[in-house]
Tab-separated table of C-alpha atoms and ligand atoms in Angstrom:
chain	number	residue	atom	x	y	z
A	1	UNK	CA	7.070	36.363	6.010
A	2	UNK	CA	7.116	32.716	7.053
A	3	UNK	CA	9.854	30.815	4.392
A	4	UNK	CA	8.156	27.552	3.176
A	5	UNK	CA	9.690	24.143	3.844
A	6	UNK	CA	10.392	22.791	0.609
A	7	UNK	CA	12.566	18.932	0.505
A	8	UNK	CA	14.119	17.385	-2.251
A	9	UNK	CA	13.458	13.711	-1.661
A	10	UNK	CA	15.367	10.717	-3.484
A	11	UNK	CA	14.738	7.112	-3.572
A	12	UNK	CA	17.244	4.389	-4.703
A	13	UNK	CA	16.580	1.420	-2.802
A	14	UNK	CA	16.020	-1.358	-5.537
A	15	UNK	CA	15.120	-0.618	-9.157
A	16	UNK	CA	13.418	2.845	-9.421
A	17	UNK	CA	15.601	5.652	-9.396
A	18	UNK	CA	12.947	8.609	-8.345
A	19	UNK	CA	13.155	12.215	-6.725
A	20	UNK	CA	10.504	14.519	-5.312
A	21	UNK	CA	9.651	17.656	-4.030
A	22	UNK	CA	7.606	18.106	-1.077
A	23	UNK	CA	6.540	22.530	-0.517
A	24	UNK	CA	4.768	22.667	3.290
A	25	UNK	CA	3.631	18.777	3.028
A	26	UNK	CA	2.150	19.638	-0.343
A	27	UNK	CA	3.441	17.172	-3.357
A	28	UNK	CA	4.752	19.527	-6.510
A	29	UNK	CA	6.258	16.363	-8.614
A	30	UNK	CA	7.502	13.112	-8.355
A	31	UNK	CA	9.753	11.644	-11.089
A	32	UNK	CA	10.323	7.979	-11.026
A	33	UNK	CA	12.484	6.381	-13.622
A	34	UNK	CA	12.287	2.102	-13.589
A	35	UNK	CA	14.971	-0.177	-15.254
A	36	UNK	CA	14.110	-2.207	-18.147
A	37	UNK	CA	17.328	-4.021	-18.033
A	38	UNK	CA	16.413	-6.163	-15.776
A	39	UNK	CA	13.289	-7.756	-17.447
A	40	UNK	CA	15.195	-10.522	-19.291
A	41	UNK	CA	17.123	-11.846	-15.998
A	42	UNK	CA	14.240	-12.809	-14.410
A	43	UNK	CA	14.541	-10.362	-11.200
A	44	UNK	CA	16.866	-7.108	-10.629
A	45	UNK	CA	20.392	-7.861	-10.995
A	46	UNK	CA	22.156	-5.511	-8.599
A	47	UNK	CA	25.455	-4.503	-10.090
A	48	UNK	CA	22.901	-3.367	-13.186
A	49	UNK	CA	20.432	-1.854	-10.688
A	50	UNK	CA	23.352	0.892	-9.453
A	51	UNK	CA	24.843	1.651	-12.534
A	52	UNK	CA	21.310	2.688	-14.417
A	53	UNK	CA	21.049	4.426	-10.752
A	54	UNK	CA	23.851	6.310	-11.805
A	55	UNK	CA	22.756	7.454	-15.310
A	56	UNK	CA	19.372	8.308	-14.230
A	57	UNK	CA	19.657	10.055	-11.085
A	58	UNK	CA	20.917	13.720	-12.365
A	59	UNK	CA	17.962	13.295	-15.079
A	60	UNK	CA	15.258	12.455	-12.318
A	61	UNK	CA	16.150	14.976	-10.014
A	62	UNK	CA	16.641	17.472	-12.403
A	63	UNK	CA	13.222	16.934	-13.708
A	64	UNK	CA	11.482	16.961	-10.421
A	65	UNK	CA	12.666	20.411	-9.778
A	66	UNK	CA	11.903	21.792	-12.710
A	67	UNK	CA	8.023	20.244	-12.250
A	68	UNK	CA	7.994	21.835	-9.057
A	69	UNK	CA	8.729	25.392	-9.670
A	70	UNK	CA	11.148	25.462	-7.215
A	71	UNK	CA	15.059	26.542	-7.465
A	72	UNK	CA	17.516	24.713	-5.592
A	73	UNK	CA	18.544	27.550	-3.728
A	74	UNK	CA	15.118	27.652	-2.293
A	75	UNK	CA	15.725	24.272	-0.677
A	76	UNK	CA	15.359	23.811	2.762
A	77	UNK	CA	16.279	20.190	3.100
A	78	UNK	CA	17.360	16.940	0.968
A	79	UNK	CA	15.766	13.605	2.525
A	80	UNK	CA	16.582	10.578	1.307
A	81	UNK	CA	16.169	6.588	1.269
A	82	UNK	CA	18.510	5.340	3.870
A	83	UNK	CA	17.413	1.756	3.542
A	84	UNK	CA	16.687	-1.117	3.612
A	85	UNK	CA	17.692	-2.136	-0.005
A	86	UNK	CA	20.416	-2.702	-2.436
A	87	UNK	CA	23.554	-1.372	-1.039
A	88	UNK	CA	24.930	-0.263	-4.507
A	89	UNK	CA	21.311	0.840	-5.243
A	90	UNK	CA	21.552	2.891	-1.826
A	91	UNK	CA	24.966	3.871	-2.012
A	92	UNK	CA	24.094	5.912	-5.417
A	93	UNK	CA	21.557	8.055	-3.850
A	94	UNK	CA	22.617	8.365	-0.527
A	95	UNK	CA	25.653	9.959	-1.893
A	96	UNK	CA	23.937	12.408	-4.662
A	97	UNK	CA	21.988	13.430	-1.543
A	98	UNK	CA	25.160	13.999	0.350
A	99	UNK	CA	26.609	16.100	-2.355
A	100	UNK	CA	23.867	17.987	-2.756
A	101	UNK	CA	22.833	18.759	0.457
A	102	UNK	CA	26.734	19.727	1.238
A	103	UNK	CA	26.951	22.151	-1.640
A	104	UNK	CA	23.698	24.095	-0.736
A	105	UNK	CA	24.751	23.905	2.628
A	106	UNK	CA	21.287	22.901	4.014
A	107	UNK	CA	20.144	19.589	6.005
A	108	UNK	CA	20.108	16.331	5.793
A	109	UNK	CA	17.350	13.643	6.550
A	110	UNK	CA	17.982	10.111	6.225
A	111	UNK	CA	14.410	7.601	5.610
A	112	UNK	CA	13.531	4.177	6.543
A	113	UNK	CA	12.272	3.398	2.755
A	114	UNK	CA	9.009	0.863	4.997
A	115	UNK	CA	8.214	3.738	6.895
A	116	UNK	CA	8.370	5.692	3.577
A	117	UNK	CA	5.508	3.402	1.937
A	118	UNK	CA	3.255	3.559	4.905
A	119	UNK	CA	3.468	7.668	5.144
A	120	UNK	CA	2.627	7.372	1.423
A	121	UNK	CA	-1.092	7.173	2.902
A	122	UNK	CA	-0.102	11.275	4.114
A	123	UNK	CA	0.525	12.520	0.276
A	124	UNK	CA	-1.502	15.456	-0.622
A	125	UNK	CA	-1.631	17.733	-3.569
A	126	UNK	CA	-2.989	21.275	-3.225
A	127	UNK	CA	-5.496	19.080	-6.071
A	128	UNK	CA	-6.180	16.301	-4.213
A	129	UNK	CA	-6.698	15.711	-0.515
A	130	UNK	CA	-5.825	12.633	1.366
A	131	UNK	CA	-7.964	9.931	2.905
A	132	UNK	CA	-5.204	10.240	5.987
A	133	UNK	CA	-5.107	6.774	8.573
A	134	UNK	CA	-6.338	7.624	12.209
A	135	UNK	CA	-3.261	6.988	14.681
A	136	UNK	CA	-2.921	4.347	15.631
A	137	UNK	CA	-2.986	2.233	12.844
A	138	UNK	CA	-2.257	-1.725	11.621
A	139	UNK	CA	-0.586	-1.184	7.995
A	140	UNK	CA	-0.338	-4.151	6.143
A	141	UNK	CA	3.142	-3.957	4.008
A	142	UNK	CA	3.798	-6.034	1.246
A	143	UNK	CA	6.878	-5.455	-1.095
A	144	UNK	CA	9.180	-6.998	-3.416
A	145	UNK	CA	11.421	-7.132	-0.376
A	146	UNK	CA	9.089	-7.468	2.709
A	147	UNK	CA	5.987	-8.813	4.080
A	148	UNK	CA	4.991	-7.450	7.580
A	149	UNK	CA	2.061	-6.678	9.396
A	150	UNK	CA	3.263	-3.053	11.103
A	151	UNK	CA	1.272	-1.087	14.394
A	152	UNK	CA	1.850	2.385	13.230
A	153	UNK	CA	1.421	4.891	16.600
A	154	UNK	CA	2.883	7.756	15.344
A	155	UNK	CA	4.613	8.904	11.882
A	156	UNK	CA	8.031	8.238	13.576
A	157	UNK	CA	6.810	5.170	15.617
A	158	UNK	CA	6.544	2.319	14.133
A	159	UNK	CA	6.350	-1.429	15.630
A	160	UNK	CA	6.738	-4.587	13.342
A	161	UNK	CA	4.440	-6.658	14.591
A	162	UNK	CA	4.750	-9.765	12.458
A	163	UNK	CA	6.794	-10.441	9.423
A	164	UNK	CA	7.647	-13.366	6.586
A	165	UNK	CA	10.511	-15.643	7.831
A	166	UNK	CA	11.373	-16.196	4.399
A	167	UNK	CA	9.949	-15.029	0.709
A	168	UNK	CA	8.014	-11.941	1.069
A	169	UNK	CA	4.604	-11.664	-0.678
A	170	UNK	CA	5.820	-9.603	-4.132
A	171	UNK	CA	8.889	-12.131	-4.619
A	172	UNK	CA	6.133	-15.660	-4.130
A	173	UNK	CA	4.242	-13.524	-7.061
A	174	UNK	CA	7.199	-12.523	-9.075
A	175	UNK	CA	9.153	-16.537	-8.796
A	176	UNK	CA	6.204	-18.470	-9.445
A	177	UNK	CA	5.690	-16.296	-12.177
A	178	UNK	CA	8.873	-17.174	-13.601
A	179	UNK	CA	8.652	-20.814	-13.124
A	180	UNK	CA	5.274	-20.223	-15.416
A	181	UNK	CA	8.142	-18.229	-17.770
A	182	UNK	CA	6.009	-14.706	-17.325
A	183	UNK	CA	8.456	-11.842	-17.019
A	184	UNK	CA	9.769	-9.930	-14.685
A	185	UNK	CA	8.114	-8.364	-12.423
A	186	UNK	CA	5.231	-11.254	-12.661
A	187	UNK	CA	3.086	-9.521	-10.018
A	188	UNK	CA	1.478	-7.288	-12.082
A	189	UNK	CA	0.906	-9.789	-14.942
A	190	UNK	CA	-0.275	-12.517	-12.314
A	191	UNK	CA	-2.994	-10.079	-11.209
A	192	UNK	CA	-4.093	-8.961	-15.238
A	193	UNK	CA	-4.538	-12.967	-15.865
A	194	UNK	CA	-5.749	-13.888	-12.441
A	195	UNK	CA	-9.331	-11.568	-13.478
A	196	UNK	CA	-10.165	-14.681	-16.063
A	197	UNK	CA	-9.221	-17.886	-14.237
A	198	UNK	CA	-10.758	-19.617	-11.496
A	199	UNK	CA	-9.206	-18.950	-8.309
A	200	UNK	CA	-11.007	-22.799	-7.290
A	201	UNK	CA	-8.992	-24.486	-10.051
A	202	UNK	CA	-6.026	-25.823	-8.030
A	203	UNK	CA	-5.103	-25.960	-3.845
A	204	UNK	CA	-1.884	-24.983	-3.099
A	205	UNK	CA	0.051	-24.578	0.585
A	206	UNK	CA	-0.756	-23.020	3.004
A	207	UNK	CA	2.007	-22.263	5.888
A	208	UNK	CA	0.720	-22.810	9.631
A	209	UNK	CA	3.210	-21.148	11.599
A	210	UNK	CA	3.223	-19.027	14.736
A	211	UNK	CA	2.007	-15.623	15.775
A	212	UNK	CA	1.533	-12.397	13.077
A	213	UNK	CA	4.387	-13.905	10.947
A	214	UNK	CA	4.548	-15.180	7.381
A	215	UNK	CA	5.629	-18.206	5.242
A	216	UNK	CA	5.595	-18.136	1.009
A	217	UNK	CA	8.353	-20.806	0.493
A	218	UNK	CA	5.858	-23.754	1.381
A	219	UNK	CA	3.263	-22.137	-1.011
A	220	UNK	CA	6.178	-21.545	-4.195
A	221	UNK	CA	7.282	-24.734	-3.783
A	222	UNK	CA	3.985	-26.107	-4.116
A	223	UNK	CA	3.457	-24.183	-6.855
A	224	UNK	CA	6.413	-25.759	-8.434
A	225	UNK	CA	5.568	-29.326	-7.287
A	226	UNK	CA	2.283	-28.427	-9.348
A	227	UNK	CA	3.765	-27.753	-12.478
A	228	UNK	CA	6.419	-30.627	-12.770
A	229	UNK	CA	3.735	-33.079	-11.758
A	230	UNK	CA	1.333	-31.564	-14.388
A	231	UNK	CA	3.849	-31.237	-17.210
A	232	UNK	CA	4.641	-34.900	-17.402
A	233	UNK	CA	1.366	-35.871	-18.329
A	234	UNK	CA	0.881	-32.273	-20.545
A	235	UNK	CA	3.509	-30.181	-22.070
A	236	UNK	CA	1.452	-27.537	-22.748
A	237	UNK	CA	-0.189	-27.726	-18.787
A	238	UNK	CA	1.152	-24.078	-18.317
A	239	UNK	CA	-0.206	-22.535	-21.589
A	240	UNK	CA	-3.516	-24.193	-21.510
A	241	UNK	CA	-4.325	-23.314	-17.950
A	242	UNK	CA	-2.456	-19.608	-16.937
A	243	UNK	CA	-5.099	-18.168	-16.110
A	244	UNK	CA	-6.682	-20.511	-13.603
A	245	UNK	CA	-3.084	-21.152	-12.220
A	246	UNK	CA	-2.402	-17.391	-11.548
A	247	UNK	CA	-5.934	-17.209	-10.262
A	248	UNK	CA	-5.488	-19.976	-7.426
A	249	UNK	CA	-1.702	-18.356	-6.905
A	250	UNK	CA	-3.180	-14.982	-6.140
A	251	UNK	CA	-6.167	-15.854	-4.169
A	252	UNK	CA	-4.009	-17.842	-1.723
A	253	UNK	CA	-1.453	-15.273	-1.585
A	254	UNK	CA	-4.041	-13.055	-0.519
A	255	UNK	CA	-6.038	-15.529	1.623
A	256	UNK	CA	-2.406	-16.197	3.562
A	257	UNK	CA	-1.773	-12.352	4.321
A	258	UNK	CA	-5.517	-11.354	5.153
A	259	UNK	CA	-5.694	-14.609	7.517
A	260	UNK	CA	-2.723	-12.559	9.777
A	261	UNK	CA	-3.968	-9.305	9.374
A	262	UNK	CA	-7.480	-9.934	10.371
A	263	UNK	CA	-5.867	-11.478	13.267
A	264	UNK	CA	-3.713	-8.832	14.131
A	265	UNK	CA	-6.960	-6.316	13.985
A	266	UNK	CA	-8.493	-8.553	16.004
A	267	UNK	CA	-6.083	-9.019	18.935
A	268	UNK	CA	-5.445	-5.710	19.065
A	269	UNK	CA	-8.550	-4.295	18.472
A	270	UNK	CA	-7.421	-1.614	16.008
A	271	UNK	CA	-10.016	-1.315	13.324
A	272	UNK	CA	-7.971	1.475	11.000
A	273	UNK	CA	-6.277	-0.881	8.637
A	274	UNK	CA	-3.826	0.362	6.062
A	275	UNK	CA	-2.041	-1.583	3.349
A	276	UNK	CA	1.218	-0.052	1.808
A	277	UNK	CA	4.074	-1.551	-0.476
A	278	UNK	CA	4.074	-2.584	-4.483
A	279	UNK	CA	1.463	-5.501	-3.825
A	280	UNK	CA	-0.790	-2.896	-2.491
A	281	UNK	CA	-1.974	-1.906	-6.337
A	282	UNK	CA	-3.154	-5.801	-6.426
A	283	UNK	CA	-6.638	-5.899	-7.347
A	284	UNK	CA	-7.510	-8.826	-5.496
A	285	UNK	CA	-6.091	-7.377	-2.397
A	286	UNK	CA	-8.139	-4.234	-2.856
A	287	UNK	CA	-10.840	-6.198	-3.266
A	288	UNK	CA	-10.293	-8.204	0.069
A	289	UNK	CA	-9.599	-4.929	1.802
A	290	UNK	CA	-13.062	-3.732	0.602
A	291	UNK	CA	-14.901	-7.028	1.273
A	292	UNK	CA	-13.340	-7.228	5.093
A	293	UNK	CA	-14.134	-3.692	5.669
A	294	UNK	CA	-17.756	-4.203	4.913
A	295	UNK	CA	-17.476	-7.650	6.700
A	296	UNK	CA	-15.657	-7.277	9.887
A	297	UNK	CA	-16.426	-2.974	10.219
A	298	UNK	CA	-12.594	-2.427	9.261
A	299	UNK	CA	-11.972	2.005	8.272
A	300	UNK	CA	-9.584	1.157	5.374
A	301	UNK	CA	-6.529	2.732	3.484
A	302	UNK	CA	-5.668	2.033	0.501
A	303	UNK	CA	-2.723	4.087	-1.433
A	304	UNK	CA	-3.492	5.836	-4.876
A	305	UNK	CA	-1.592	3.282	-7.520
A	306	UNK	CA	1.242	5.788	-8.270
A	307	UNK	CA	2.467	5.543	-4.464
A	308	UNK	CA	2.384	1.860	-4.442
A	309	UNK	CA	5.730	0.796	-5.806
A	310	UNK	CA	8.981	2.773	-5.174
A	311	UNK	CA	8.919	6.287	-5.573
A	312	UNK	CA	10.056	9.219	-4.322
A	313	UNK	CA	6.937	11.294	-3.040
A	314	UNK	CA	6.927	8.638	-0.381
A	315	UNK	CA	10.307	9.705	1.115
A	316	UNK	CA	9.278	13.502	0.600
A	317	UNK	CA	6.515	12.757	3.282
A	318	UNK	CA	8.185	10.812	5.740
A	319	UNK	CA	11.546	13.562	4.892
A	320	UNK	CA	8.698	16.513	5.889
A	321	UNK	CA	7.464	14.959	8.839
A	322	UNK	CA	10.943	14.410	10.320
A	323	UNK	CA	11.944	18.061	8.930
A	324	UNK	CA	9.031	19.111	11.188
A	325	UNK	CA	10.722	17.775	14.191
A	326	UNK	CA	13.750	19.067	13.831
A	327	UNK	CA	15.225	15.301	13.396
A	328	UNK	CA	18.444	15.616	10.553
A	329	UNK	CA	21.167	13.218	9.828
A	330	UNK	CA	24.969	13.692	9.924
A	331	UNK	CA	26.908	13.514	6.456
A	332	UNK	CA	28.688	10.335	7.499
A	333	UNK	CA	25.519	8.678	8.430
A	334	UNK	CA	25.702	4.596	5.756
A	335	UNK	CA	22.642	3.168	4.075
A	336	UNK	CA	21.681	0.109	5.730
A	337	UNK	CA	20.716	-3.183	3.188
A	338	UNK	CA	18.509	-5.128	6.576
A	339	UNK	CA	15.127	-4.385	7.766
A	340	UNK	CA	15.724	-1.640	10.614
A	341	UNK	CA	12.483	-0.010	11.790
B	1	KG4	O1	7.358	-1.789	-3.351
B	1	KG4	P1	7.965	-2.269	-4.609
B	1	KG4	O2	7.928	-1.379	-5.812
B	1	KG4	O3	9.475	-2.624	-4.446
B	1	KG4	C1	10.049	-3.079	-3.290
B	1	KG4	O4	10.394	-2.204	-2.461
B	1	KG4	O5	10.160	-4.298	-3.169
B	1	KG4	O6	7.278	-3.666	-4.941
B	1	KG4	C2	7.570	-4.402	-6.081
B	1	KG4	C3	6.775	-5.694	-6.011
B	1	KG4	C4	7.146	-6.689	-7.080
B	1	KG4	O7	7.332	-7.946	-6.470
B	1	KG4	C5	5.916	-6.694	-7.999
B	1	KG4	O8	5.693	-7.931	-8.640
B	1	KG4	C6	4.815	-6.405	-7.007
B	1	KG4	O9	5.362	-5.422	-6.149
B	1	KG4	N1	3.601	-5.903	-7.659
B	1	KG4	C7	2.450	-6.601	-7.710
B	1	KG4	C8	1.537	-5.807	-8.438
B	1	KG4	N2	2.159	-4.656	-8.809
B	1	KG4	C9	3.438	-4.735	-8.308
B	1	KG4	N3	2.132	-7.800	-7.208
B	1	KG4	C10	0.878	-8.249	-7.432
B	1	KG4	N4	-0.044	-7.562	-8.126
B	1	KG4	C11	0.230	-6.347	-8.650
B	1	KG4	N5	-0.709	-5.677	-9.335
């Protein structure tokens, strides 16, 4: 009888320590575990990022495995998050998965964690199907960490087309949140207060620069210009007008990255369009997904909310897919902390 391909994947490249397990490309669990410590600093604090890594990665694995059924013997491989990310963050996974993989004595497989978000569209449950992307496809990915419009041709080819030259799309969210003294991570509490402002309230910056690329520090510091002005006249300009600040934030947020992507589709006449990454579960850029598919005849992707941020079903899928072609790593292989596609 055929054995089944069953991975153990982890992910540790920022703040979410998670692990899942993958049975012939079928999900059986995915554990993630975030970091509250972090909340009162305003953003994730490295050193504190790798040690919760540390405390919660036996738990979270251990877990995983015992929602999946499966024993570890029965493992065939152990993939995990090779970057980019924190190093320390990286470093504490990348060396469980080591260990792991070199006591069972089975392989390796090492995963580009942006790769990882875009196969998320490829998860499957023996419950629940998949609305899979036709190859090739443009996947808009916005993180915490990165902003990039990516041509996907295959699951293990992958061309970054454009890309922000400074602040990607989750951090302009996340800092001008904090200059509003929301807390951390402001992106999801930016969209919650966005749904009753007025998105026409107040202009802010747009960047004009070249090609597929992207700009936020023009628009944050707008957005900070904004406030400083405003507060002189009115101390309580923040409190009395959140919601119509978050509002205009998010809409041109959105407005800069669909401006790029719809040119991107356009030039290259790709009409699949995918968007991946923790900004993904952004209603308003759900909503423009929806609105430009109906407008401009776009076939659309959009990930189920649990594989938006960081987690570890993600690298399960892209682990399986590079299980299938025979493509392991060597136990010495680093983590890498740079975009590397
Ligand atoms: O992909 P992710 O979990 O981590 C990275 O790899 O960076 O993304 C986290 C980012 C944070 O900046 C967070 O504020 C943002 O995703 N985010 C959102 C929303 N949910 C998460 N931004 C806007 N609206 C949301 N609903």
């Amino acid at each position: 009888m055929k054995k089944e391909i069953n991975i153990l994947a982890i992910e540790s490249s920022c703040d979410d320590t998670s692990a899942a397990v993958i049975s012939d490309g079928y999900l059986l669990s995915n554990v993630v575990a975030g970091q509250k410590v972090h909340e009162s600093y305003g953003g994730v604090v490295p050193e504190l990022a790798s040690r919760a890594h540390q405390q919660n990665i036996i738990p979270v694995v251990h877990e995983a495995l015992k929602q999946s059924g499966i024993d570890k013997k029965d493992l065939s491989a152990i993939a995990f998050t090779r970057g980019p990310g924190l190093m320390g963050s990286l470093m504490v996974g990348t060396s469980f998965a080591k260990g792991f993989a070199l006591s069972l004595d089975i392989p390796l497989i090492d995963v580009n964690h942006l790769q990882a978000h875009i196969l998320a569209h490829f998860i499957k449950t023996k419950e629940e199907g998949a609305k899979v992307p036709e190859f090739p496809f443009i996947c808009l990915l916005v993180s915490g960490g990165n902003s990039q419009i990516v041509l996907v041709k295959n699951p293990d080819e992958m061309e970054i087309i454009g890309q922000t030259i400074d602040d990607a799309a989750g951090e302009a969210f996340d800092k001008c949140a904090k200059v509003m003294g929301l807390p951390y991570p402001g992106g999801p509490i930016i969209d919650r207060l966005s749904k009753e402002g007025n998105h026409k309230a107040f202009t802010l910056a747009k960047p004009n620069i070249a090609d597929y690329n992207y700009s936020f520090s023009g628009l944050k510091t707008s957005f900070l210009y904004l406030l400083r002005d405003e507060l002189k006249k009115d101390p309580n300009f923040i409190e009395n007008n959140k919601n119509d600040l978050c509002a205009s934030l998010q809409y041109t947020i959105i407005e800069i990255l669909m401006s790029k992507l719809r040119k991107a589709v356009k030039d290259l006449n790709i009409k699949h369009v995918a968007v991946a990454g923790g900004v993904s579960a952004n209603s308003g850029l759900r909503n423009a997904f929806e609105d430009y598919a109906q407008r401009y005849k776009w076939n659309i992707y959009i990930p189920k909310f649990s594989y938006t941020t960081d987690n570890g079903a993600m690298v399960a899928m892209a682990g399986y897919f590079k299980y299938l072609k025979g493509e392991f790593c060597s136990i010495d292989l680093p983590p890498y902390s740079r975009v590397e596609m």
